Amino acid sequence: MSTHTITANEMEAIATGGAFLGTGGGGDPYIGKLMAQAAIEQHGPVEVIAPEDVKDDWLCVPVCMMGAPTVMLEKLPAGDEANRALEQLEAFLGRKADALICIEAGGLNSTIPFAVAAATGLPLIDGDGMGRAFPELQMVSFTMQGVAATPMVIADEKGNSSVINAISNLWTERLARSQTIEMGGSALVALYPMSGEEVKRGILRHTLSLILDIGQVITGERGCNRNPATALIEKLNGKRLFSGRVIDIERKTEGGFARGRAVIKGMDEDQGRVFRVDFQNEFLIALDDDDKPLAVTPDLICALDADGGLPVTTEQLRYGLAVTMIGLPCDAQWRSPAGIELVGPGYFGYPQAYTPLEDLPL
Amino acid sequence: MSTHTITANEMEAIATGGAFLGTGGGGDPYIGKLMAQAAIEQHGPVEVIAPEDVKDDWLCVPVCMMGAPTVMLEKLPAGDEANRALEQLEAFLGRKADALICIEAGGLNSTIPFAVAAATGLPLIDGDGMGRAFPELQMVSFTMQGVAATPMVIADEKGNSSVINAISNLWTERLARSQTIEMGGSALVALYPMSGEEVKRGILRHTLSLILDIGQVITGERGCNRNPATALIEKLNGKRLFSGRVIDIERKTEGGFARGRAVIKGMDEDQGRVFRVDFQNEFLIALDDDDKPLAVTPDLICALDADGGLPVTTEQLRYGLAVTMIGLPCDAQWRSPAGIELVGPGYFGYPQAYTPLEDLPL
């Protein structure tokens, strides 16, 4: 896809597709959609450009929300934090941004950049740094490409902000996470300022087009009274993990994250089995009755409402909800040793080694 | 006193006097003294100027250490953090500082600015923002004068730093405290950038001369084999609270502070009585057997080793140590309603109302 424009209308499908690729996390995209739609109504549509059209010497900046999705549901942004974060980063760098990027292709963070792009008139690059959502800020392809997360600006809805300069992207995560917690559990950030050349080296390409596409498939299938699971699995080269009803859900907001696990009792062809999915903002691992993994981070674990067919975020999991869990292979960058070190099961404390989704039994 | 120069030799007395006015907190000034002496040996003596000689349009910047004194004893600074913090603040403001200030007249923070002054060649203004030490960064006379603590730079020994911009000095404290904790419990900061006019409006005058003086009294008395308590009480218009031996000490490092209490069994004329002193970095309240206050923040509670005569910090309190506790009246600014709100017993959660030291029974 080359340059095209996104109108308020298409934000509907982008929010839905983003919620699916968000692998349970990234926050409910509803608020982000409303923010993007309001900004587009006011300032006009957003120009989305292909990574190939980014000039090497451009300054490109990801803007996103940081924090626990459970907090974001209740602590609404004032609306201008992301713009303020971007402006302060530009002031610190002494240079205006030439384009914006989505840090992740999932949840709120695939819609908020549209709001900022509309308000600033900057183009948004078709791609992101994860190809999904991940809970921590160093977990982007750009880290593997040697791009520094700082200088980074973090801003809250009250008017507080910080410019962080850290010695590593992991230290940026630590310092920004403690600011996020102090700011009330969520904040808006502008980070990873990078050149167009760096963007082209690290970005996961055309993922905004992909989430628009996913959103349209979901809407289309639902319009025909079909659950989108089958169409999505086929389209995305995915795997049906299981279907079942939530019989137990455990969650806590700790360390600035929404952490927990859901126990799901199999239904239909999975009748008689019991499954478990763990999450830290995003789904990290899906296990069967014998604690054998069915899908492991960084591969994607996505949830669809088995009845309505809409994506389900971890905050929406509740007793009795029927879900279909789908596994998708992650981007090849994540399957490299550096990728597995950054976002593999070991980082999150799981003893299981990473096994690609395709090689795991069902 | 007008402009004079401070050599490495005089840092000895300044460190001792600073430990006394530090009211048990502000960190062990030993490290700060060594840093200042090393910087003076390398770069030459420090010029201390009277507040009256500060020009209205100067940019004046306090530099100090932030964190739990107990941490600072073991986590040594790399040496250049304070200079880096100052340089980054200057870069952010687009302007070089014309003079430095001590944020508090106590502990490490009355010696570290000498090290920075020596290294930068900047003059140090004779005065500070507290006339003692206090645990939180909004607790300075400049807050009462409407000076913002931000933009503020916080830097650690690893090379991490942040520029904080907050909506109030209390929010600055919260955001900077969480960064300090994440950085390992202590950090160096440059904050409250202010004009010479603001300095002259808010500064507690000539307190650096005062701590030099106090240090010289302590050294002089000890040289004559006298405990300096009597001479200091007379000189500073203070009050002997009690003498005794520590029979219980409780401390924890929580929320980035050293918090605790010491129980002290009276000796000499206080034989048969039992006292208690509470601290959050600094001594906050001294109580007698009936929980009746003998001295209450913001008045100063200072500890001297009853045997050796040197000031005692809260980290040095240990079972069996004999101490003489001395109360000193605080600066008049602290006794205003705004001062009591900022640093009075209510802020620290004590039910007792503030009563000036002179009006409390012994």
XYZ file of C-alpha atoms in Angstrom:
724
model
C 0.000 0.000 0.000
C 1.287 3.474 -0.761
C 0.119 6.790 0.689
C -3.567 6.939 1.527
C -5.807 8.895 3.877
C -7.699 7.654 6.875
C -11.021 9.267 7.720
C -13.011 9.205 10.956
C -15.076 6.400 9.475
C -12.149 4.022 9.050
C -11.071 4.536 12.677
C -13.871 2.131 13.603
C -12.174 -0.776 11.774
C -8.696 0.305 12.922
C -9.826 0.250 16.553
C -11.347 -3.219 16.119
C -8.333 -4.609 14.254
C -6.012 -3.006 16.823
C -7.889 -4.658 19.666
C -7.389 -8.035 17.977
C -3.645 -7.631 17.287
C -3.319 -6.116 20.788
C -3.302 -9.702 22.123
C -5.572 -8.807 25.028
C -3.643 -5.711 26.028
C -2.803 -2.255 24.793
C -5.887 -0.894 26.496
C -9.444 -0.709 25.258
C -9.138 1.077 21.900
C -12.554 2.706 22.352
C -11.160 5.843 23.996
C -8.378 6.083 21.437
C -10.905 5.739 18.632
C -13.054 8.551 20.046
C -9.965 10.761 20.444
C -8.851 10.023 16.869
C -12.336 10.555 15.438
C -12.755 13.859 17.279
C -9.333 15.047 16.073
C -10.061 14.007 12.474
C -13.463 15.739 12.554
C -11.752 18.899 13.744
C -8.533 18.898 11.713
C -9.169 16.650 8.717
C -8.090 13.117 7.728
C -4.719 11.519 8.470
C -2.187 10.765 5.775
C -0.656 7.300 6.182
C 2.573 6.842 4.219
C 4.541 3.734 3.317
C 7.909 3.278 5.089
C 9.563 3.390 1.648
C 8.406 6.988 1.268
C 10.108 8.148 4.494
C 13.211 10.248 3.813
C 16.444 9.178 5.534
C 16.981 12.524 7.282
C 13.450 12.860 8.680
C 12.835 13.002 12.409
C 10.226 10.353 13.176
C 8.614 10.018 16.608
C 6.395 7.345 18.138
C 3.738 8.679 20.543
C 1.799 6.354 22.812
C 0.098 5.745 26.122
C 1.968 3.942 28.873
C 0.525 2.200 31.916
C -1.905 -0.446 33.069
C -4.887 -0.850 30.705
C -7.154 -1.336 33.720
C -6.227 2.167 34.874
C -6.755 3.689 31.429
C -10.368 2.518 31.457
C -11.160 4.868 34.330
C -8.470 7.548 34.260
C -9.276 9.319 31.025
C -6.679 11.423 29.245
C -7.275 15.193 29.176
C -6.742 14.991 25.418
C -3.680 17.116 24.823
C -1.039 15.114 26.750
C 0.253 13.306 23.683
C 0.573 16.577 21.767
C 2.303 18.167 24.768
C 4.683 15.224 25.028
C 5.544 15.539 21.341
C 5.988 19.317 21.559
C 8.266 19.016 24.560
C 10.363 16.390 22.836
C 10.626 18.643 19.784
C 11.641 21.560 22.007
C 14.260 19.413 23.734
C 15.661 18.227 20.394
C 15.396 21.707 18.888
C 13.715 20.233 15.830
C 10.191 19.561 14.595
C 9.081 16.006 13.841
C 8.511 15.091 10.187
C 6.376 11.997 10.783
C 4.765 9.953 13.551
C 4.898 6.199 14.209
C 2.794 3.756 16.196
C 4.998 2.083 18.784
C 2.690 -0.948 18.780
C 0.010 -2.279 16.462
C -2.489 -2.911 19.183
C -5.062 -1.344 21.430
C -5.061 2.349 22.283
C -1.602 2.790 20.861
C -2.728 2.068 17.337
C -5.390 4.793 17.565
C -3.871 7.600 19.693
C -1.189 8.355 17.053
C -4.001 9.047 14.582
C -5.343 11.704 16.969
C -1.908 13.324 17.217
C -1.351 13.048 13.459
C -4.681 14.753 12.782
C -3.973 17.540 15.273
C -0.419 18.197 14.052
C -0.946 17.496 10.361
C 2.014 15.094 10.405
C 1.914 11.901 8.342
C 1.764 8.557 10.131
C 4.076 5.799 8.894
C 2.432 2.495 7.947
C 4.067 0.135 10.413
C 5.013 -0.182 14.076
C 7.706 -1.458 16.422
C 6.040 -4.678 17.604
C 3.516 -6.049 15.109
C 1.327 -6.618 18.162
C 1.295 -5.129 21.712
C 3.888 -5.810 24.443
C 3.845 -4.547 28.025
C 7.260 -2.836 28.310
C 8.736 0.008 26.344
C 12.075 -1.593 25.464
C 10.179 -4.385 23.679
C 10.362 -2.921 20.190
C 12.216 -3.847 17.037
C 14.021 -0.502 17.300
C 15.801 -1.701 20.469
C 17.225 -4.591 18.465
C 18.342 -2.074 15.842
C 20.253 -0.078 18.452
C 17.884 2.911 18.576
C 17.771 4.645 21.999
C 14.369 5.145 23.623
C 15.568 8.499 24.992
C 15.340 11.423 25.064
C 11.790 10.560 25.980
C 9.020 12.822 27.283
C 6.343 11.535 29.653
C 3.301 13.714 30.406
C 0.199 13.307 32.551
C -3.288 14.805 32.350
C -2.549 17.175 35.247
C 0.258 19.021 33.457
C 3.310 17.234 34.887
C 6.017 15.997 32.549
C 9.601 14.732 32.455
C 12.299 14.431 29.830
C 14.136 11.178 30.544
C 17.667 10.397 29.368
C 18.751 6.859 30.179
C 21.772 4.656 29.612
C 19.707 1.841 28.077
C 16.175 1.137 26.922
C 15.675 -1.131 29.940
C 16.609 1.764 32.246
C 14.219 3.982 30.299
C 11.467 1.455 31.008
C 12.309 1.434 34.735
C 12.445 5.211 35.095
C 9.382 5.839 32.935
C 7.391 3.083 34.672
C 7.981 4.628 38.113
C 6.910 8.032 36.734
C 3.807 6.437 35.220
C 2.882 4.873 38.560
C 3.445 8.183 40.372
C 1.373 10.002 37.746
C -1.556 7.730 38.647
C -0.977 4.587 36.598
C -1.101 5.900 33.057
C 0.650 8.633 31.070
C 1.309 9.749 27.500
C 4.807 9.517 26.075
C 6.871 10.556 23.042
C 10.026 8.460 22.730
C 12.481 6.724 20.384
C 13.064 9.855 18.312
C 14.749 8.427 15.216
C 15.832 9.177 11.706
C 13.941 7.995 8.652
C 16.870 5.674 7.968
C 16.457 4.066 11.392
C 12.709 3.746 10.859
C 13.248 1.858 7.623
C 15.796 -0.414 9.278
C 13.604 -1.424 12.216
C 9.932 -0.910 11.481
C 7.522 -3.815 11.072
C 6.003 -2.867 7.745
C 2.414 -2.169 6.769
C 0.934 -3.230 10.095
C -1.487 -0.267 10.125
C -2.867 -1.486 6.810
C -3.020 -4.928 8.369
C -5.082 -3.847 11.371
C -7.445 -1.892 9.111
C -7.788 -5.066 7.056
C -8.366 -7.225 10.165
C -10.957 -4.767 11.424
C -12.772 -4.913 8.082
C -12.739 -8.733 8.085
C -14.199 -8.772 11.608
C -16.904 -6.254 10.658
C -17.633 -8.083 7.416
C -17.960 -11.532 8.997
C -20.098 -10.226 11.827
C -22.284 -8.501 9.240
C -22.889 -11.956 7.712
C -23.607 -13.420 11.170
C -20.390 -15.420 11.103
C -17.821 -15.543 13.882
C -14.654 -14.033 12.324
C -12.350 -16.655 13.889
C -12.120 -18.900 10.830
C -11.597 -16.063 8.365
C -8.906 -14.475 10.555
C -7.050 -17.765 11.103
C -6.966 -18.351 7.375
C -5.972 -14.795 6.524
C -3.254 -14.501 9.155
C -1.827 -17.996 8.911
C -2.933 -18.576 12.492
C -4.031 -21.480 14.625
C -7.187 -22.040 16.643
C -5.955 -22.747 20.184
C -9.237 -23.544 21.923
C -12.742 -22.312 22.722
C -14.214 -22.206 26.183
C -15.855 -20.325 29.018
C -13.954 -18.339 31.637
C -14.417 -20.148 34.962
C -11.845 -18.249 37.000
C -10.086 -14.932 36.620
C -7.388 -13.550 38.845
C -5.991 -10.068 38.349
C -4.038 -7.415 40.150
C -2.502 -4.082 39.220
C 1.092 -4.313 40.401
C 4.298 -2.584 39.406
C 2.261 -0.458 37.031
C 0.968 -3.459 35.086
C -2.277 -5.421 34.889
C -1.148 -8.939 35.768
C -3.269 -12.055 36.069
C -4.464 -15.357 34.691
C -7.716 -16.798 33.426
C -8.854 -20.405 33.677
C -11.035 -21.426 30.754
C -13.196 -24.548 30.576
C -13.264 -26.009 27.071
C -16.472 -26.145 25.053
C -17.497 -27.572 21.656
C -14.622 -29.781 20.439
C -12.619 -28.812 23.564
C -15.314 -30.085 25.929
C -13.813 -31.743 29.005
C -10.494 -29.877 28.858
C -9.314 -26.938 30.991
C -6.978 -24.219 29.750
C -5.066 -21.317 31.296
C -3.861 -18.022 29.862
C -1.516 -15.690 31.739
C -1.143 -11.997 31.041
C 0.943 -8.950 31.887
C -1.189 -6.344 30.106
C -0.962 -8.711 27.079
C -1.500 -12.498 26.908
C 1.889 -14.159 27.386
C 1.264 -17.890 27.429
C -1.594 -20.334 26.846
C -1.401 -23.732 28.566
C -3.455 -26.927 28.336
C -4.635 -29.279 31.135
C -1.113 -30.671 31.593
C 0.524 -27.230 31.689
C 1.853 -27.880 28.203
C 2.146 -24.655 26.227
C -0.167 -24.102 23.277
C 1.294 -20.698 22.398
C 4.142 -18.735 23.963
C 5.286 -15.092 23.740
C 6.416 -13.545 21.395
C 3.877 -15.424 19.271
C 0.512 -13.714 19.453
C -2.366 -14.987 21.585
C -5.571 -13.225 20.545
C -9.022 -13.573 22.055
C -12.369 -13.291 20.280
C -15.758 -13.289 21.942
C -17.079 -16.725 20.843
C -20.605 -15.344 20.628
C -20.329 -11.765 19.360
C -17.062 -12.186 17.479
C -15.389 -8.994 18.738
C -11.838 -8.974 20.144
C -11.650 -9.372 23.928
C -9.111 -7.491 26.073
C -7.847 -8.868 29.380
C -9.970 -6.323 31.295
C -13.079 -7.673 29.580
C -12.453 -11.274 30.668
C -15.120 -12.206 33.196
C -16.733 -15.314 34.620
C -18.889 -17.089 32.058
C -17.610 -15.255 28.980
C -17.157 -17.597 26.013
C -13.949 -16.974 24.089
C -12.102 -18.400 21.127
C -8.342 -18.137 21.539
C -6.258 -17.819 18.382
C -2.481 -18.087 18.039
C -0.593 -16.130 15.355
C 3.086 -16.411 14.438
C 5.040 -13.293 15.440
C 7.309 -11.300 13.141
C 10.577 -13.038 12.215
C 12.590 -10.343 14.100
C 11.145 -11.626 17.385
C 12.284 -15.175 16.715
C 15.950 -14.154 16.548
C 18.061 -14.774 19.702
C 17.946 -11.009 20.444
C 14.168 -11.027 20.050
C 13.699 -14.014 22.341
C 15.952 -12.407 24.958
C 13.869 -9.225 24.834
C 10.345 -10.683 24.819
C 10.619 -14.480 25.110
C 9.169 -16.565 27.948
C 12.420 -16.361 29.966
C 12.179 -12.575 30.314
C 8.727 -12.942 31.873
C 9.913 -15.647 34.259
C 8.468 -18.719 32.529
C 10.569 -21.895 32.653
C 9.340 -23.036 29.228
C 11.677 -22.464 26.299
C 10.244 -20.665 23.305
C 8.835 -23.023 20.712
C 7.316 -21.547 17.557
C 3.558 -21.809 17.438
C 3.702 -24.034 14.334
C 5.770 -26.641 16.207
C 3.533 -26.843 19.281
C 0.933 -29.649 19.501
C -2.684 -28.794 20.068
C 30.072 38.688 56.393
C 30.890 39.774 52.882
C 32.691 37.799 50.161
C 35.319 35.418 51.414
C 37.006 32.279 50.205
C 36.724 28.796 51.609
C 39.737 26.504 51.393
C 39.948 22.735 51.745
C 40.972 23.248 55.366
C 37.749 25.016 56.348
C 35.625 22.234 54.838
C 36.396 20.255 58.006
C 34.510 22.767 60.193
C 31.755 23.240 57.602
C 31.119 19.489 57.506
C 30.963 19.348 61.311
C 28.727 22.408 61.618
C 26.538 21.086 58.787
C 26.123 17.755 60.568
C 24.915 19.626 63.669
C 22.402 21.886 61.870
C 21.385 18.843 59.792
C 19.211 17.794 62.771
C 20.212 14.151 62.439
C 19.656 14.000 58.691
C 21.023 15.347 55.452
C 23.383 12.396 55.238
C 26.799 11.910 56.748
C 28.735 14.984 55.587
C 31.996 13.003 55.482
C 31.604 12.016 51.807
C 30.560 15.540 50.879
C 33.567 16.929 52.695
C 35.950 14.603 50.839
C 34.314 15.536 47.524
C 34.574 19.251 48.309
C 38.170 18.974 49.517
C 39.201 16.999 46.424
C 37.509 19.551 44.135
C 39.110 22.492 45.977
C 42.559 20.856 45.834
C 42.103 20.419 42.110
C 40.386 23.653 41.094
C 41.142 26.158 43.871
C 39.122 27.651 46.751
C 35.424 28.544 46.655
C 34.185 32.114 46.735
C 31.264 32.567 49.124
C 29.312 35.771 48.516
C 26.734 37.582 50.623
C 23.115 37.500 49.335
C 23.294 41.317 49.136
C 25.972 40.992 46.457
C 23.798 38.836 44.186
C 22.540 40.747 41.124
C 18.781 40.673 40.464
C 19.122 39.196 36.971
C 21.494 36.367 37.887
C 20.490 32.751 37.388
C 21.081 31.012 40.701
C 20.795 27.248 41.112
C 20.740 24.984 44.173
C 22.443 21.608 43.671
C 22.009 18.810 46.177
C 21.731 15.117 46.868
C 18.296 13.554 47.253
C 17.417 10.266 48.919
C 17.683 8.255 52.102
C 20.847 9.073 54.100
C 21.182 5.390 54.965
C 21.525 4.621 51.262
C 24.041 7.413 50.681
C 26.394 5.845 53.235
C 26.870 2.819 50.982
C 25.955 3.964 47.479
C 28.729 6.411 46.756
C 28.339 9.066 44.094
C 30.522 8.721 40.980
C 31.558 12.329 41.570
C 30.307 14.143 38.485
C 26.527 13.673 38.873
C 25.960 17.071 40.457
C 27.952 18.785 37.718
C 26.050 16.810 35.082
C 22.733 17.760 36.691
C 23.726 21.431 36.659
C 24.967 21.274 33.050
C 21.765 19.613 31.874
C 19.640 22.195 33.647
C 21.714 24.967 32.039
C 21.281 23.300 28.632
C 17.522 23.010 29.186
C 17.266 26.674 30.217
C 19.648 27.772 27.465
C 21.599 29.791 29.990
C 24.605 29.378 32.258
C 24.212 29.688 36.023
C 25.786 32.744 37.684
C 25.863 31.390 41.240
C 25.091 28.280 43.270
C 23.049 27.901 46.460
C 22.808 25.276 49.183
C 19.246 23.996 49.350
C 19.738 23.110 53.017
C 22.233 24.062 55.703
C 22.807 20.525 56.860
C 24.629 17.318 56.142
C 25.921 16.416 52.708
C 23.943 19.191 51.110
C 25.976 21.872 52.808
C 29.210 20.375 51.422
C 28.360 19.024 47.939
C 27.659 22.547 46.588
C 31.242 23.492 47.554
C 32.487 20.652 45.339
C 30.375 21.886 42.416
C 31.355 25.510 43.067
C 35.045 24.569 43.028
C 34.704 22.548 39.832
C 32.669 25.201 37.972
C 34.311 28.312 39.410
C 30.868 29.661 40.326
C 30.372 31.601 43.575
C 28.278 30.064 46.340
C 25.717 32.292 48.045
C 25.942 32.552 51.850
C 22.571 31.169 52.870
C 20.173 28.325 52.151
C 16.490 27.449 51.783
C 15.888 25.796 55.169
C 18.340 26.978 57.856
C 18.547 23.274 58.746
C 17.762 20.035 56.850
C 14.273 18.765 55.946
C 13.379 15.488 54.228
C 11.325 16.680 51.237
C 12.224 18.989 48.413
C 9.221 21.314 48.590
C 10.226 22.181 52.181
C 12.168 25.329 51.372
C 11.588 29.010 51.957
C 11.540 29.437 48.162
C 8.283 27.441 47.972
C 6.689 29.989 50.300
C 8.018 32.735 48.028
C 6.295 31.175 45.012
C 9.454 29.886 43.297
C 8.896 26.702 41.231
C 11.148 23.725 41.924
C 11.117 22.895 38.213
C 12.566 22.617 35.661
C 14.624 20.239 37.760
C 17.286 17.761 36.668
C 17.862 14.501 38.523
C 20.939 12.381 37.715
C 22.328 9.109 39.006
C 25.853 7.674 39.154
C 25.123 5.309 36.250
C 24.453 8.074 33.738
C 20.634 8.220 33.823
C 18.904 11.566 34.194
C 15.537 13.305 33.846
C 14.341 16.871 33.444
C 11.135 17.175 35.464
C 8.475 19.835 34.910
C 5.709 19.723 37.493
C 2.560 21.652 38.303
C 3.604 22.223 41.936
C 6.574 21.715 44.206
C 4.716 18.882 45.951
C 4.296 17.126 42.591
C 7.980 17.712 41.914
C 8.762 15.961 45.199
C 6.538 12.995 44.265
C 7.939 12.576 40.762
C 11.552 13.120 41.817
C 11.203 10.795 44.821
C 9.992 7.922 42.646
C 12.911 8.533 40.260
C 15.311 8.576 43.217
C 13.975 5.238 44.449
C 14.246 3.727 40.969
C 17.783 5.083 40.624
C 18.733 3.088 43.715
C 17.719 5.312 46.630
C 19.878 8.374 46.083
C 20.521 10.814 43.236
C 21.969 14.256 42.566
C 19.674 17.100 41.564
C 19.733 20.687 40.287
C 16.438 22.451 40.898
C 14.686 25.715 41.823
C 16.477 27.694 39.128
C 15.780 31.281 40.218
C 16.725 34.883 39.688
C 18.963 36.806 42.051
C 15.898 38.828 43.015
C 14.073 35.630 44.058
C 17.134 34.467 45.982
C 17.219 37.673 47.995
C 13.495 37.413 48.680
C 13.552 33.863 50.025
C 17.011 32.859 51.191
C 17.795 32.265 54.858
C 20.799 34.513 55.190
C 24.365 33.774 56.210
C 23.703 30.188 57.218
C 26.926 28.964 55.582
C 28.858 31.361 57.794
C 26.790 30.039 60.684
C 27.668 26.395 60.068
C 31.355 27.284 59.676
C 31.061 29.087 62.991
C 29.277 26.152 64.641
C 31.921 23.780 63.308
C 34.662 25.970 64.745
C 32.934 26.131 68.144
C 32.635 22.327 68.202
C 36.277 21.884 67.233
C 37.403 24.554 69.724
C 35.445 23.123 72.660
C 36.563 19.579 71.919
C 40.149 20.885 71.751
C 39.727 22.118 75.335
C 38.194 18.752 76.355
C 34.782 20.310 76.823
C 31.530 18.964 75.377
C 30.348 21.697 72.988
C 26.702 21.422 74.125
C 26.775 24.355 76.551
C 28.647 26.681 74.206
C 26.312 25.851 71.306
C 23.149 26.304 73.360
C 24.356 29.698 74.490
C 25.506 30.785 71.040
C 22.387 29.619 69.196
C 19.794 30.598 71.781
C 18.928 26.922 72.167
C 17.647 24.664 74.888
C 19.080 21.483 76.330
C 16.303 18.882 75.874
C 17.853 15.884 77.669
C 20.827 13.563 77.873
C 20.619 9.804 77.827
C 21.588 6.475 76.326
C 19.879 4.890 73.353
C 18.065 1.777 74.609
C 16.030 1.014 71.498
C 16.260 2.012 67.875
C 13.819 1.159 65.132
C 14.483 2.085 61.527
C 13.367 1.242 58.045
C 14.007 2.619 54.598
C 10.556 3.180 53.107
C 9.194 5.419 50.392
C 12.747 6.553 49.726
C 13.238 7.844 53.276
C 15.020 6.663 56.413
C 12.196 6.502 58.941
C 12.364 5.423 62.547
C 12.418 6.253 66.232
C 14.884 6.012 69.076
C 14.070 5.414 72.743
C 16.559 7.107 75.052
C 16.971 6.423 78.794
C 17.810 9.587 80.689
C 21.134 9.984 82.494
C 22.714 12.623 84.756
C 19.954 15.072 85.721
C 17.499 13.129 83.515
C 18.089 9.852 85.382
C 14.879 7.840 85.721
C 13.150 9.341 82.697
C 12.645 7.868 79.219
C 12.497 9.906 76.020
C 11.657 9.271 72.385
C 12.743 10.949 69.179
C 11.136 10.222 65.801
C 12.776 10.860 62.466
C 12.136 10.905 58.727
C 15.716 11.468 57.584
C 15.733 14.350 60.100
C 14.543 14.433 63.741
C 10.934 15.563 63.741
C 9.740 15.393 67.315
C 11.165 14.751 70.799
C 8.790 13.432 73.490
C 9.102 12.844 77.227
C 7.814 9.907 79.359
C 4.221 11.121 79.071
C 4.402 11.614 75.296
C 4.502 15.359 75.921
C 6.526 17.133 73.214
C 9.824 18.734 74.171
C 10.546 20.023 70.671
C 8.514 19.819 67.465
C 9.306 20.367 63.776
C 10.082 22.912 62.314
C 12.148 23.765 65.400
C 15.510 22.043 65.246
C 16.335 18.897 67.204
C 20.096 18.344 67.136
C 22.069 15.466 68.629
C 25.576 15.566 70.047
C 27.577 12.568 71.194
C 27.538 13.100 74.970
C 31.045 11.691 75.237
C 32.948 12.795 72.126
C 30.945 15.951 71.474
C 30.524 15.432 67.726
C 27.128 15.738 65.990
C 25.231 12.461 65.650
C 23.182 11.599 62.556
C 20.190 9.256 62.721
C 22.208 6.493 60.995
C 24.780 6.700 63.768
C 22.246 6.154 66.560
C 22.902 2.726 68.086
C 22.204 0.864 71.282
C 24.180 2.284 74.203
C 25.252 5.533 72.552
C 25.078 8.489 74.948
C 23.597 11.598 73.368
C 22.736 15.129 74.392
C 19.700 16.418 72.508
C 19.478 20.148 71.881
C 16.511 22.153 70.630
C 16.988 25.309 68.544
C 14.323 27.765 67.410
C 13.751 27.622 63.638
C 13.791 30.604 61.304
C 10.803 32.953 61.680
C 9.618 32.052 58.113
C 8.850 28.520 59.310
C 6.634 29.770 62.117
C 4.245 31.498 59.709
C 0.986 29.649 58.854
C 2.443 28.785 55.418
C 5.596 27.461 57.071
C 3.697 25.315 59.561
C 1.546 23.917 56.762
C 4.678 22.973 54.795
C 6.835 21.484 57.571
C 4.812 21.490 60.786
C 3.839 18.406 62.792
C 0.521 18.021 60.925
C 2.253 17.461 57.584
C 4.181 14.536 59.076
C 1.039 13.047 60.606
C 1.530 14.072 64.250
C -1.600 15.022 66.177
C 0.274 17.579 68.282
C -0.103 21.213 67.279
C 3.075 23.187 66.774
C 4.224 24.982 69.904
C 7.388 27.068 69.724
C 10.315 25.515 71.544
C 10.502 28.421 74.000
C 6.917 27.785 75.166
C 7.313 24.058 75.766
C 8.031 22.826 79.308
C 11.057 20.659 79.959
